[in-house]
C-alpha atoms as an extended CHARMM CRD file, in Angstrom:
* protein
*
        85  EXT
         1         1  UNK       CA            -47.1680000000      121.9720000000      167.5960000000  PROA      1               0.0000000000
         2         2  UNK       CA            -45.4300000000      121.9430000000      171.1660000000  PROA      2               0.0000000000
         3         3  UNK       CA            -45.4340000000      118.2500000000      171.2600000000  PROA      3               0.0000000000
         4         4  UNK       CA            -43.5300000000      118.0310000000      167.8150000000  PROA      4               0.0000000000
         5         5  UNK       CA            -41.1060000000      120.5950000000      169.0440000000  PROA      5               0.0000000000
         6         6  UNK       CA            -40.7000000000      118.6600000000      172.0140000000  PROA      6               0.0000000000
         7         7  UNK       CA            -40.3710000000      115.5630000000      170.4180000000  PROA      7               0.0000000000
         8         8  UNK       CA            -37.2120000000      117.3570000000      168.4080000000  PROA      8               0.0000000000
         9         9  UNK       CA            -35.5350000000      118.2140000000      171.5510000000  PROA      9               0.0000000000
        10        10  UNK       CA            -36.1410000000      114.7210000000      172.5180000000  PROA      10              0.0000000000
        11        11  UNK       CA            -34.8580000000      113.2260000000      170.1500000000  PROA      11              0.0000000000
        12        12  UNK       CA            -31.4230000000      116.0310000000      170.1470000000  PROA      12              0.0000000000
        13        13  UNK       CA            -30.7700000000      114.7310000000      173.5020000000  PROA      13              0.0000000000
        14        14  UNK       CA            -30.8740000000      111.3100000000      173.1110000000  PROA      14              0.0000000000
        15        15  UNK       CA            -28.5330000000      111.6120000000      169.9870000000  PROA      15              0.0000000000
        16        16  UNK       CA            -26.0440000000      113.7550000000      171.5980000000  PROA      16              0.0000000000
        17        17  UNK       CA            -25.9640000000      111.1710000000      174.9340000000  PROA      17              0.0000000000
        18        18  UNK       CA            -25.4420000000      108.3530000000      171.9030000000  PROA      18              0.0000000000
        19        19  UNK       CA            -22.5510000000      110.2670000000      170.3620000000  PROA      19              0.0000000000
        20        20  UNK       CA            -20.9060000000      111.0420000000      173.9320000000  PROA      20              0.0000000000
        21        21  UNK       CA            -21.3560000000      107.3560000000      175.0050000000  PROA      21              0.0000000000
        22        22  UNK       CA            -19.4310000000      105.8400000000      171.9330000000  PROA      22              0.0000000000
        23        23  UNK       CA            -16.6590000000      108.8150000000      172.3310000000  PROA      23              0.0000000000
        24        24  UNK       CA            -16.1760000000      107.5320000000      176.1640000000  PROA      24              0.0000000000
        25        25  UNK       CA            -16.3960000000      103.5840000000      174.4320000000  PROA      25              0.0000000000
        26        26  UNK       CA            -13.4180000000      104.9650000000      172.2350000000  PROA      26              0.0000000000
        27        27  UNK       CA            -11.4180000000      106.7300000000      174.3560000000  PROA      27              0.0000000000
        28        28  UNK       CA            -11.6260000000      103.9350000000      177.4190000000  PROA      28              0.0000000000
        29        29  UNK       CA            -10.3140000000      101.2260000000      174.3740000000  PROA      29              0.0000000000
        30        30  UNK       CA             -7.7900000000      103.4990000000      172.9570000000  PROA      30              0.0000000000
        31        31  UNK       CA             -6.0320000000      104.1470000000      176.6940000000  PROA      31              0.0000000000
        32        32  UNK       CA             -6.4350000000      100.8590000000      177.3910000000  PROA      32              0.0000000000
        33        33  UNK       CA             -4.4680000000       99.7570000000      173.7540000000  PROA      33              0.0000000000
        34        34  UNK       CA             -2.2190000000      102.6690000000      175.2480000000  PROA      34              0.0000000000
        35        35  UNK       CA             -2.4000000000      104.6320000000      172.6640000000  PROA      35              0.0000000000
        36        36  UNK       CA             -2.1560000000      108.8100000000      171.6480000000  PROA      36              0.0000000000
        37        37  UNK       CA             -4.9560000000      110.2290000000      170.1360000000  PROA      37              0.0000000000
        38        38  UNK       CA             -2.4430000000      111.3540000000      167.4270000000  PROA      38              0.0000000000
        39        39  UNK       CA             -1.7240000000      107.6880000000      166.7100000000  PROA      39              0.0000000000
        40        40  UNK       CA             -5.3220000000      106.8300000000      166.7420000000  PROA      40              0.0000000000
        41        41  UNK       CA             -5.9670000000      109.2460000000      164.2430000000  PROA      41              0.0000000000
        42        42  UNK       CA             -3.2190000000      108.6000000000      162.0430000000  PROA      42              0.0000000000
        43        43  UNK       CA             -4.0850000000      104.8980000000      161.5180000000  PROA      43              0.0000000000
        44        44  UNK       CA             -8.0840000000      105.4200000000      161.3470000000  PROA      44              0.0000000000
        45        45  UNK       CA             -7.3800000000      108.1270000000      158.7090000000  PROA      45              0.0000000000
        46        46  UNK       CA             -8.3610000000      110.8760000000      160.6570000000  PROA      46              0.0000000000
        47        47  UNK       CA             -6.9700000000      113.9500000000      162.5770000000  PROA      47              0.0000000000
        48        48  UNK       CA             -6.1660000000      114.4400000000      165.9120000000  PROA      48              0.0000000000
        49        49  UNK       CA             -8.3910000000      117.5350000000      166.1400000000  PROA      49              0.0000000000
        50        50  UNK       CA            -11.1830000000      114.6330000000      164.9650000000  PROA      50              0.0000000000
        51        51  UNK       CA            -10.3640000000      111.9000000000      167.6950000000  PROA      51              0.0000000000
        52        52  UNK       CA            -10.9880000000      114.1740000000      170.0980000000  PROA      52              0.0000000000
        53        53  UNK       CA            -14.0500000000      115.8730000000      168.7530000000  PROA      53              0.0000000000
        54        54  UNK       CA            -15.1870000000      112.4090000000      168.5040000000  PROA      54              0.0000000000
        55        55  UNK       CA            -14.1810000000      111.4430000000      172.2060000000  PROA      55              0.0000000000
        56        56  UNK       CA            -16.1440000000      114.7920000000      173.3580000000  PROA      56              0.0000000000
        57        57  UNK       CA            -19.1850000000      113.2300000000      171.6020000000  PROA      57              0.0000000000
        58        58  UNK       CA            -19.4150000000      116.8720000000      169.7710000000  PROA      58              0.0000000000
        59        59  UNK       CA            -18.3930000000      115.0470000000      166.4940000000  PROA      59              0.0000000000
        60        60  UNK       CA            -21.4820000000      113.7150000000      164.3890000000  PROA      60              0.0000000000
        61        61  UNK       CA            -19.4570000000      110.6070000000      162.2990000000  PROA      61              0.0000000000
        62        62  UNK       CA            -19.9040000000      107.9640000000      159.4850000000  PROA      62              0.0000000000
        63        63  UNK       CA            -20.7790000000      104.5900000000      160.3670000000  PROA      63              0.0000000000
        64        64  UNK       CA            -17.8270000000      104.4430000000      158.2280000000  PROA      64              0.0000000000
        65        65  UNK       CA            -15.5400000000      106.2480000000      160.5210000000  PROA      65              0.0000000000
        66        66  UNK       CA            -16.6310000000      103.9470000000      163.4890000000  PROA      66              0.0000000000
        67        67  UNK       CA            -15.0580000000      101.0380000000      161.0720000000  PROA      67              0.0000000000
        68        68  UNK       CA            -11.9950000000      102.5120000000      160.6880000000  PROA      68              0.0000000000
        69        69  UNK       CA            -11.8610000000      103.4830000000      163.9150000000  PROA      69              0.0000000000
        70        70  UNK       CA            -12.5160000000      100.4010000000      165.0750000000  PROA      70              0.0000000000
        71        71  UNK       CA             -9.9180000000       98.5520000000      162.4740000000  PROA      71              0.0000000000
        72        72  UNK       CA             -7.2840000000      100.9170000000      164.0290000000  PROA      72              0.0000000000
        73        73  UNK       CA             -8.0940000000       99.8850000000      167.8130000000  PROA      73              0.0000000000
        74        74  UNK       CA             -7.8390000000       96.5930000000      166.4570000000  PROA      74              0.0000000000
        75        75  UNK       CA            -11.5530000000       94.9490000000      167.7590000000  PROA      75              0.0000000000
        76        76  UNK       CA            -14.9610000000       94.9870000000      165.9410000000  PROA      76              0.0000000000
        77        77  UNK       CA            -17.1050000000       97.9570000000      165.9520000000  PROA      77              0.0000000000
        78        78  UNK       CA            -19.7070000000       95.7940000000      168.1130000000  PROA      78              0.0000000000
        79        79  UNK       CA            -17.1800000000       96.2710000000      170.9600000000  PROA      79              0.0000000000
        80        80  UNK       CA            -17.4190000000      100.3560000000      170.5630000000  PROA      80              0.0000000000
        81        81  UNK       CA            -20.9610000000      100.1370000000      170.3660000000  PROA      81              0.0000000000
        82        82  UNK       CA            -21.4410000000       97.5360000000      173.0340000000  PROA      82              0.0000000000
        83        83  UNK       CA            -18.4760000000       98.9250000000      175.3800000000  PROA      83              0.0000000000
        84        84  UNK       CA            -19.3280000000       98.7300000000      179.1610000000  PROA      84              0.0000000000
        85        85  UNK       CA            -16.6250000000      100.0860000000      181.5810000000  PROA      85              0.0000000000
């Protein structure tokens, strides 16, 4: 029973370090395109409230939303995903 419980926690972590990775992968593209979060949201569909949730890594998104992210920082999604700064 511990060992499943652990394995949960586990597997929490490693999520939330995934989610706060791609944020930092956004954010470094986004101020490098030299653009607002505000814009950012507003052509990816999303809020600015959102953006930044997602930048925190404390936003759990769509592969969809990494898309249109993506489409709105004008590169592939590979490049948020394989990001290395």
């Amino acid at each position: 029973m511990l060992e499943a419980d652990l394995s949960r926690v586990y597997n929490f972590s490693m999520r939330d370090e995934l989610l706060f990775k791609l944020g930092q992968s956004i954010r470094y593209i986004r101020l490098k395109n030299e653009m607002s979060q505000e814009e950012l949201g507003f052509k990816a569909g999303l809020s600015t409230n959102s953006i930044s949730a997602i930048e925190r890594g404390t936003f759990n998104f769509k592969i969809k939303t990494l898309y249109n992210i993506a489409e709105a920082l004008n590169v592939k999604a590979e490049e948020i995903l394989d990001c290395k700064f």
